[in-house]
Amino acid sequence: MSRRLLPALLVLAALIADTGGSHGLALAFLLFAIPAAFVLALDCYGDVLESRCSGIRPVLAGLALFLLVLSTALRSPAVIGGVPKLAVSALVITLVLYAAISVGALLPGRALPESA
């Protein structure tokens, strides 16, 4: 369960660090969040292959990973003049996607017929 929670916690920590003006710390949190988000996306894809969930969960996890990488690239140290608003917006959307994944994981699974 901690594998599924870690990316969201790191993104939330980065958002809080951005709000506090510590953009370097936020970048560090995001650099740690990218591999954790990739593991989450692979985990969700594995759940689909094992027929434990529908195909929407890995799509959401992949989109969250894309937005996370986009936000990290936009705030790279080469950017002068602060963090772009798109980078912060991408983090907020990423948190919303992780919330949707969590809600989907909490919903009862559908009953699949067993093959003979």
CSV table of N, CA and C in Angstrom, one decimal:
chain,number,residue,atom,x,y,z
A,1,MET,N,0.8,-1.2,0.0
A,1,MET,CA,0.0,0.0,0.0
A,1,MET,C,0.9,1.3,0.0
A,2,SER,N,2.0,1.2,0.6
A,2,SER,CA,2.9,2.4,0.6
A,2,SER,C,3.4,2.7,-0.8
A,3,ARG,N,3.5,1.7,-1.6
A,3,ARG,CA,3.9,2.0,-3.0
A,3,ARG,C,2.9,2.9,-3.7
A,4,ARG,N,1.6,2.7,-3.4
A,4,ARG,CA,0.6,3.5,-4.0
A,4,ARG,C,0.5,4.9,-3.4
A,5,LEU,N,0.9,5.1,-2.2
A,5,LEU,CA,0.7,6.3,-1.5
A,5,LEU,C,1.9,7.2,-1.6
A,6,LEU,N,3.1,6.7,-1.8
A,6,LEU,CA,4.4,7.5,-1.9
A,6,LEU,C,4.4,8.5,-3.0
A,7,PRO,N,4.0,8.3,-4.2
A,7,PRO,CA,4.0,9.4,-5.2
A,7,PRO,C,3.1,10.6,-4.8
A,8,ALA,N,1.9,10.3,-4.3
A,8,ALA,CA,1.0,11.4,-3.9
A,8,ALA,C,1.6,12.2,-2.8
A,9,LEU,N,2.2,11.5,-1.8
A,9,LEU,CA,2.8,12.2,-0.7
A,9,LEU,C,4.0,13.1,-1.1
A,10,LEU,N,4.8,12.6,-2.1
A,10,LEU,CA,5.9,13.4,-2.6
A,10,LEU,C,5.5,14.6,-3.4
A,11,VAL,N,4.4,14.4,-4.2
A,11,VAL,CA,3.9,15.5,-4.9
A,11,VAL,C,3.2,16.6,-4.0
A,12,LEU,N,2.6,16.1,-2.9
A,12,LEU,CA,2.0,17.0,-1.9
A,12,LEU,C,3.1,17.8,-1.2
A,13,ALA,N,4.2,17.1,-0.9
A,13,ALA,CA,5.3,17.8,-0.2
A,13,ALA,C,5.9,18.8,-1.2
A,14,ALA,N,6.0,18.5,-2.5
A,14,ALA,CA,6.6,19.4,-3.4
A,14,ALA,C,5.7,20.7,-3.6
A,15,LEU,N,4.4,20.4,-3.5
A,15,LEU,CA,3.4,21.5,-3.6
A,15,LEU,C,3.5,22.4,-2.4
A,16,ILE,N,3.7,21.8,-1.2
A,16,ILE,CA,3.8,22.6,0.0
A,16,ILE,C,5.1,23.4,0.0
A,17,ALA,N,6.2,22.8,-0.5
A,17,ALA,CA,7.5,23.4,-0.6
A,17,ALA,C,7.4,24.6,-1.6
A,18,ASP,N,6.7,24.4,-2.7
A,18,ASP,CA,6.5,25.5,-3.7
A,18,ASP,C,5.7,26.7,-3.0
A,19,THR,N,4.7,26.3,-2.3
A,19,THR,CA,3.9,27.4,-1.6
A,19,THR,C,4.8,28.2,-0.6
A,20,GLY,N,5.7,27.5,0.0
A,20,GLY,CA,6.6,28.1,1.0
A,20,GLY,C,7.7,28.9,0.3
A,21,GLY,N,7.9,28.8,-1.0
A,21,GLY,CA,9.0,29.5,-1.7
A,21,GLY,C,10.2,28.7,-1.8
A,22,SER,N,10.3,27.5,-1.4
A,22,SER,CA,11.5,26.6,-1.4
A,22,SER,C,11.4,25.8,-2.7
A,23,HIS,N,11.7,26.4,-3.8
A,23,HIS,CA,11.5,25.7,-5.1
A,23,HIS,C,12.6,24.6,-5.4
A,24,GLY,N,13.8,24.8,-4.8
A,24,GLY,CA,14.8,23.8,-4.9
A,24,GLY,C,14.4,22.5,-4.2
A,25,LEU,N,13.8,22.6,-3.0
A,25,LEU,CA,13.3,21.5,-2.3
A,25,LEU,C,12.2,20.8,-3.0
A,26,ALA,N,11.3,21.6,-3.6
A,26,ALA,CA,10.2,21.1,-4.4
A,26,ALA,C,10.7,20.3,-5.6
A,27,LEU,N,11.8,20.8,-6.2
A,27,LEU,CA,12.4,20.0,-7.4
A,27,LEU,C,12.9,18.7,-6.9
A,28,ALA,N,13.6,18.7,-5.7
A,28,ALA,CA,14.1,17.4,-5.2
A,28,ALA,C,13.0,16.4,-4.9
A,29,PHE,N,11.9,16.9,-4.3
A,29,PHE,CA,10.8,16.0,-4.1
A,29,PHE,C,10.2,15.4,-5.4
A,30,LEU,N,10.2,16.3,-6.4
A,30,LEU,CA,9.6,15.8,-7.7
A,30,LEU,C,10.6,14.8,-8.3
A,31,LEU,N,11.9,15.0,-8.2
A,31,LEU,CA,12.8,14.1,-8.8
A,31,LEU,C,12.7,12.7,-8.1
A,32,PHE,N,12.4,12.7,-6.8
A,32,PHE,CA,12.2,11.4,-6.1
A,32,PHE,C,10.8,10.8,-6.4
A,33,ALA,N,9.8,11.7,-6.8
A,33,ALA,CA,8.5,11.2,-7.1
A,33,ALA,C,8.4,10.5,-8.4
A,34,ILE,N,9.2,10.9,-9.4
A,34,ILE,CA,9.1,10.3,-10.7
A,34,ILE,C,9.3,8.8,-10.7
A,35,PRO,N,10.3,8.2,-10.1
A,35,PRO,CA,10.4,6.7,-10.1
A,35,PRO,C,9.3,6.1,-9.3
A,36,ALA,N,8.9,6.7,-8.2
A,36,ALA,CA,7.7,6.2,-7.5
A,36,ALA,C,6.5,6.2,-8.3
A,37,ALA,N,6.3,7.2,-9.1
A,37,ALA,CA,5.1,7.3,-9.9
A,37,ALA,C,5.2,6.2,-11.1
A,38,PHE,N,6.4,6.0,-11.5
A,38,PHE,CA,6.5,5.0,-12.6
A,38,PHE,C,6.2,3.6,-12.0
A,39,VAL,N,6.6,3.3,-10.8
A,39,VAL,CA,6.3,2.0,-10.1
A,39,VAL,C,4.8,1.9,-9.9
A,40,LEU,N,4.1,3.0,-9.6
A,40,LEU,CA,2.7,3.0,-9.4
A,40,LEU,C,2.0,2.7,-10.7
A,41,ALA,N,2.5,3.3,-11.8
A,41,ALA,CA,1.9,3.0,-13.1
A,41,ALA,C,2.1,1.6,-13.5
A,42,LEU,N,3.2,1.0,-13.3
A,42,LEU,CA,3.5,-0.4,-13.6
A,42,LEU,C,2.6,-1.3,-12.7
A,43,ASP,N,2.4,-0.9,-11.5
A,43,ASP,CA,1.6,-1.7,-10.6
A,43,ASP,C,0.2,-1.7,-11.0
A,44,CYS,N,-0.3,-0.6,-11.4
A,44,CYS,CA,-1.7,-0.5,-11.9
A,44,CYS,C,-1.9,-1.3,-13.2
A,45,TYR,N,-0.8,-1.2,-14.1
A,45,TYR,CA,-0.9,-2.0,-15.3
A,45,TYR,C,-0.9,-3.5,-15.0
A,46,GLY,N,-0.1,-3.9,-14.0
A,46,GLY,CA,-0.1,-5.3,-13.6
A,46,GLY,C,-1.5,-5.7,-13.0
A,47,ASP,N,-2.2,-4.8,-12.3
A,47,ASP,CA,-3.5,-5.1,-11.9
A,47,ASP,C,-4.5,-5.4,-13.0
A,48,VAL,N,-4.3,-4.6,-14.1
A,48,VAL,CA,-5.2,-4.8,-15.3
A,48,VAL,C,-4.9,-6.2,-15.9
A,49,LEU,N,-3.6,-6.5,-16.0
A,49,LEU,CA,-3.3,-7.8,-16.6
A,49,LEU,C,-3.8,-9.0,-15.8
A,50,GLU,N,-3.9,-8.8,-14.5
A,50,GLU,CA,-4.4,-9.9,-13.6
A,50,GLU,C,-5.9,-9.7,-13.4
A,51,SER,N,-6.5,-8.8,-14.1
A,51,SER,CA,-8.0,-8.6,-14.1
A,51,SER,C,-8.5,-8.2,-12.8
A,52,ARG,N,-7.7,-7.4,-12.0
A,52,ARG,CA,-8.2,-6.9,-10.7
A,52,ARG,C,-8.9,-5.6,-10.8
A,53,CYS,N,-8.7,-4.9,-11.9
A,53,CYS,CA,-9.3,-3.6,-12.1
A,53,CYS,C,-9.5,-3.3,-13.6
A,54,SER,N,-10.2,-2.2,-13.9
A,54,SER,CA,-10.5,-1.8,-15.3
A,54,SER,C,-9.2,-1.1,-15.8
A,55,GLY,N,-9.3,-0.8,-17.1
A,55,GLY,CA,-8.1,-0.2,-17.7
A,55,GLY,C,-7.9,1.3,-17.5
A,56,ILE,N,-8.9,1.9,-16.8
A,56,ILE,CA,-8.8,3.3,-16.5
A,56,ILE,C,-7.7,3.7,-15.5
A,57,ARG,N,-7.5,2.8,-14.5
A,57,ARG,CA,-6.5,3.1,-13.5
A,57,ARG,C,-5.1,3.3,-14.1
A,58,PRO,N,-4.6,2.4,-14.9
A,58,PRO,CA,-3.2,2.7,-15.5
A,58,PRO,C,-3.2,3.9,-16.4
A,59,VAL,N,-4.3,4.2,-17.0
A,59,VAL,CA,-4.3,5.4,-17.9
A,59,VAL,C,-4.1,6.6,-17.0
A,60,LEU,N,-4.9,6.7,-15.9
A,60,LEU,CA,-4.7,7.8,-15.0
A,60,LEU,C,-3.3,7.9,-14.4
A,61,ALA,N,-2.8,6.7,-14.0
A,61,ALA,CA,-1.4,6.7,-13.4
A,61,ALA,C,-0.4,7.2,-14.5
A,62,GLY,N,-0.6,6.8,-15.7
A,62,GLY,CA,0.3,7.2,-16.8
A,62,GLY,C,0.2,8.7,-17.1
A,63,LEU,N,-1.0,9.2,-17.0
A,63,LEU,CA,-1.2,10.6,-17.2
A,63,LEU,C,-0.6,11.4,-16.1
A,64,ALA,N,-0.8,10.9,-14.9
A,64,ALA,CA,-0.1,11.6,-13.7
A,64,ALA,C,1.4,11.6,-13.8
A,65,LEU,N,1.9,10.5,-14.3
A,65,LEU,CA,3.4,10.4,-14.5
A,65,LEU,C,3.8,11.4,-15.5
A,66,PHE,N,3.1,11.5,-16.6
A,66,PHE,CA,3.4,12.5,-17.7
A,66,PHE,C,3.4,13.9,-17.1
A,67,LEU,N,2.4,14.3,-16.3
A,67,LEU,CA,2.3,15.6,-15.8
A,67,LEU,C,3.4,15.9,-14.8
A,68,LEU,N,3.8,14.8,-14.0
A,68,LEU,CA,4.8,15.0,-13.1
A,68,LEU,C,6.2,15.3,-13.8
A,69,VAL,N,6.4,14.6,-14.8
A,69,VAL,CA,7.7,14.8,-15.6
A,69,VAL,C,7.6,16.2,-16.2
A,70,LEU,N,6.4,16.6,-16.7
A,70,LEU,CA,6.3,17.9,-17.3
A,70,LEU,C,6.6,19.0,-16.3
A,71,SER,N,6.0,18.9,-15.1
A,71,SER,CA,6.2,19.9,-14.1
A,71,SER,C,7.7,19.9,-13.7
A,72,THR,N,8.3,18.8,-13.6
A,72,THR,CA,9.7,18.8,-13.2
A,72,THR,C,10.6,19.4,-14.3
A,73,ALA,N,10.3,19.2,-15.5
A,73,ALA,CA,11.0,19.8,-16.6
A,73,ALA,C,10.8,21.3,-16.7
A,74,LEU,N,9.6,21.7,-16.4
A,74,LEU,CA,9.4,23.2,-16.5
A,74,LEU,C,10.1,23.9,-15.4
A,75,ARG,N,10.3,23.3,-14.3
A,75,ARG,CA,10.9,24.0,-13.2
A,75,ARG,C,12.4,23.7,-13.1
A,76,SER,N,13.0,23.3,-14.1
A,76,SER,CA,14.4,22.9,-14.1
A,76,SER,C,15.2,24.2,-13.7
A,77,PRO,N,16.4,24.0,-13.2
A,77,PRO,CA,17.3,25.1,-12.8
A,77,PRO,C,17.6,26.1,-13.9
A,78,ALA,N,17.4,25.7,-15.2
A,78,ALA,CA,17.7,26.6,-16.3
A,78,ALA,C,16.7,27.7,-16.4
A,79,VAL,N,15.5,27.4,-15.9
A,79,VAL,CA,14.4,28.4,-16.0
A,79,VAL,C,14.7,29.6,-15.0
A,80,ILE,N,14.7,30.8,-15.5
A,80,ILE,CA,15.0,31.9,-14.6
A,80,ILE,C,13.7,32.7,-14.4
A,81,GLY,N,13.5,33.2,-13.2
A,81,GLY,CA,12.4,34.0,-13.0
A,81,GLY,C,11.3,33.3,-12.2
A,82,GLY,N,11.6,32.2,-11.5
A,82,GLY,CA,10.6,31.5,-10.7
A,82,GLY,C,10.0,30.3,-11.4
A,83,VAL,N,9.1,29.7,-10.7
A,83,VAL,CA,8.4,28.5,-11.3
A,83,VAL,C,7.2,28.9,-12.1
A,84,PRO,N,7.1,28.4,-13.3
A,84,PRO,CA,5.9,28.7,-14.2
A,84,PRO,C,4.6,28.2,-13.5
A,85,LYS,N,3.6,28.9,-13.8
A,85,LYS,CA,2.3,28.6,-13.2
A,85,LYS,C,1.8,27.2,-13.8
A,86,LEU,N,2.2,26.9,-15.0
A,86,LEU,CA,1.8,25.6,-15.6
A,86,LEU,C,2.4,24.4,-14.8
A,87,ALA,N,3.6,24.6,-14.2
A,87,ALA,CA,4.3,23.6,-13.4
A,87,ALA,C,3.5,23.3,-12.1
A,88,VAL,N,3.0,24.4,-11.5
A,88,VAL,CA,2.3,24.2,-10.3
A,88,VAL,C,0.9,23.6,-10.6
A,89,SER,N,0.3,24.1,-11.7
A,89,SER,CA,-1.0,23.5,-12.1
A,89,SER,C,-0.9,22.1,-12.4
A,90,ALA,N,0.2,21.7,-13.0
A,90,ALA,CA,0.4,20.2,-13.3
A,90,ALA,C,0.4,19.4,-12.1
A,91,LEU,N,1.0,20.0,-11.0
A,91,LEU,CA,1.1,19.3,-9.7
A,91,LEU,C,-0.3,19.1,-9.1
A,92,VAL,N,-1.1,20.2,-9.2
A,92,VAL,CA,-2.4,20.1,-8.6
A,92,VAL,C,-3.3,19.0,-9.4
A,93,ILE,N,-3.2,19.0,-10.7
A,93,ILE,CA,-3.9,18.0,-11.5
A,93,ILE,C,-3.4,16.6,-11.2
A,94,THR,N,-2.1,16.5,-11.0
A,94,THR,CA,-1.5,15.2,-10.6
A,94,THR,C,-2.1,14.7,-9.3
A,95,LEU,N,-2.2,15.6,-8.3
A,95,LEU,CA,-2.8,15.2,-7.1
A,95,LEU,C,-4.3,14.8,-7.2
A,96,VAL,N,-5.0,15.4,-8.1
A,96,VAL,CA,-6.4,15.1,-8.4
A,96,VAL,C,-6.4,13.7,-9.0
A,97,LEU,N,-5.5,13.4,-9.9
A,97,LEU,CA,-5.5,12.1,-10.6
A,97,LEU,C,-5.1,11.0,-9.6
A,98,TYR,N,-4.2,11.3,-8.7
A,98,TYR,CA,-3.9,10.3,-7.6
A,98,TYR,C,-5.1,10.1,-6.7
A,99,ALA,N,-5.8,11.1,-6.4
A,99,ALA,CA,-7.0,10.9,-5.6
A,99,ALA,C,-8.0,10.0,-6.3
A,100,ALA,N,-8.2,10.2,-7.6
A,100,ALA,CA,-9.1,9.4,-8.4
A,100,ALA,C,-8.7,7.9,-8.4
A,101,ILE,N,-7.4,7.7,-8.5
A,101,ILE,CA,-6.8,6.4,-8.5
A,101,ILE,C,-7.1,5.7,-7.1
A,102,SER,N,-6.9,6.5,-6.1
A,102,SER,CA,-7.2,6.0,-4.7
A,102,SER,C,-8.7,5.6,-4.5
A,103,VAL,N,-9.5,6.5,-5.0
A,103,VAL,CA,-11.0,6.2,-4.9
A,103,VAL,C,-11.3,5.0,-5.7
A,104,GLY,N,-10.7,4.9,-6.8
A,104,GLY,CA,-11.0,3.7,-7.7
A,104,GLY,C,-10.5,2.4,-7.0
A,105,ALA,N,-9.4,2.5,-6.3
A,105,ALA,CA,-8.9,1.3,-5.6
A,105,ALA,C,-9.7,0.9,-4.4
A,106,LEU,N,-10.4,1.9,-3.8
A,106,LEU,CA,-11.2,1.6,-2.6
A,106,LEU,C,-12.6,1.0,-3.0
A,107,LEU,N,-13.0,1.3,-4.2
A,107,LEU,CA,-14.3,0.8,-4.6
A,107,LEU,C,-14.3,-0.7,-4.8
A,108,PRO,N,-15.4,-1.4,-4.4
A,108,PRO,CA,-15.4,-2.9,-4.6
A,108,PRO,C,-15.1,-3.3,-6.0
A,109,GLY,N,-14.3,-4.4,-6.1
A,109,GLY,CA,-14.0,-4.9,-7.5
A,109,GLY,C,-15.2,-5.6,-8.1
A,110,ARG,N,-15.2,-5.6,-9.4
A,110,ARG,CA,-16.3,-6.3,-10.1
A,110,ARG,C,-16.0,-7.8,-10.0
A,111,ALA,N,-17.1,-8.5,-10.0
A,111,ALA,CA,-16.9,-10.0,-10.0
A,111,ALA,C,-16.7,-10.5,-11.4
A,112,LEU,N,-15.6,-11.2,-11.6
A,112,LEU,CA,-15.3,-11.7,-12.9
A,112,LEU,C,-15.6,-13.2,-12.9
A,113,PRO,N,-16.2,-13.7,-14.0
A,113,PRO,CA,-16.5,-15.1,-14.1
A,113,PRO,C,-15.2,-15.9,-14.2
A,114,GLU,N,-15.1,-17.0,-13.6
A,114,GLU,CA,-13.9,-17.8,-13.7
A,114,GLU,C,-14.0,-18.7,-14.9
A,115,SER,N,-12.9,-18.9,-15.6
A,115,SER,CA,-12.9,-19.8,-16.7
A,115,SER,C,-12.8,-21.2,-16.3
A,116,ALA,N,-13.4,-22.1,-17.0
A,116,ALA,CA,-13.4,-23.5,-16.6
A,116,ALA,C,-12.2,-24.2,-16.9
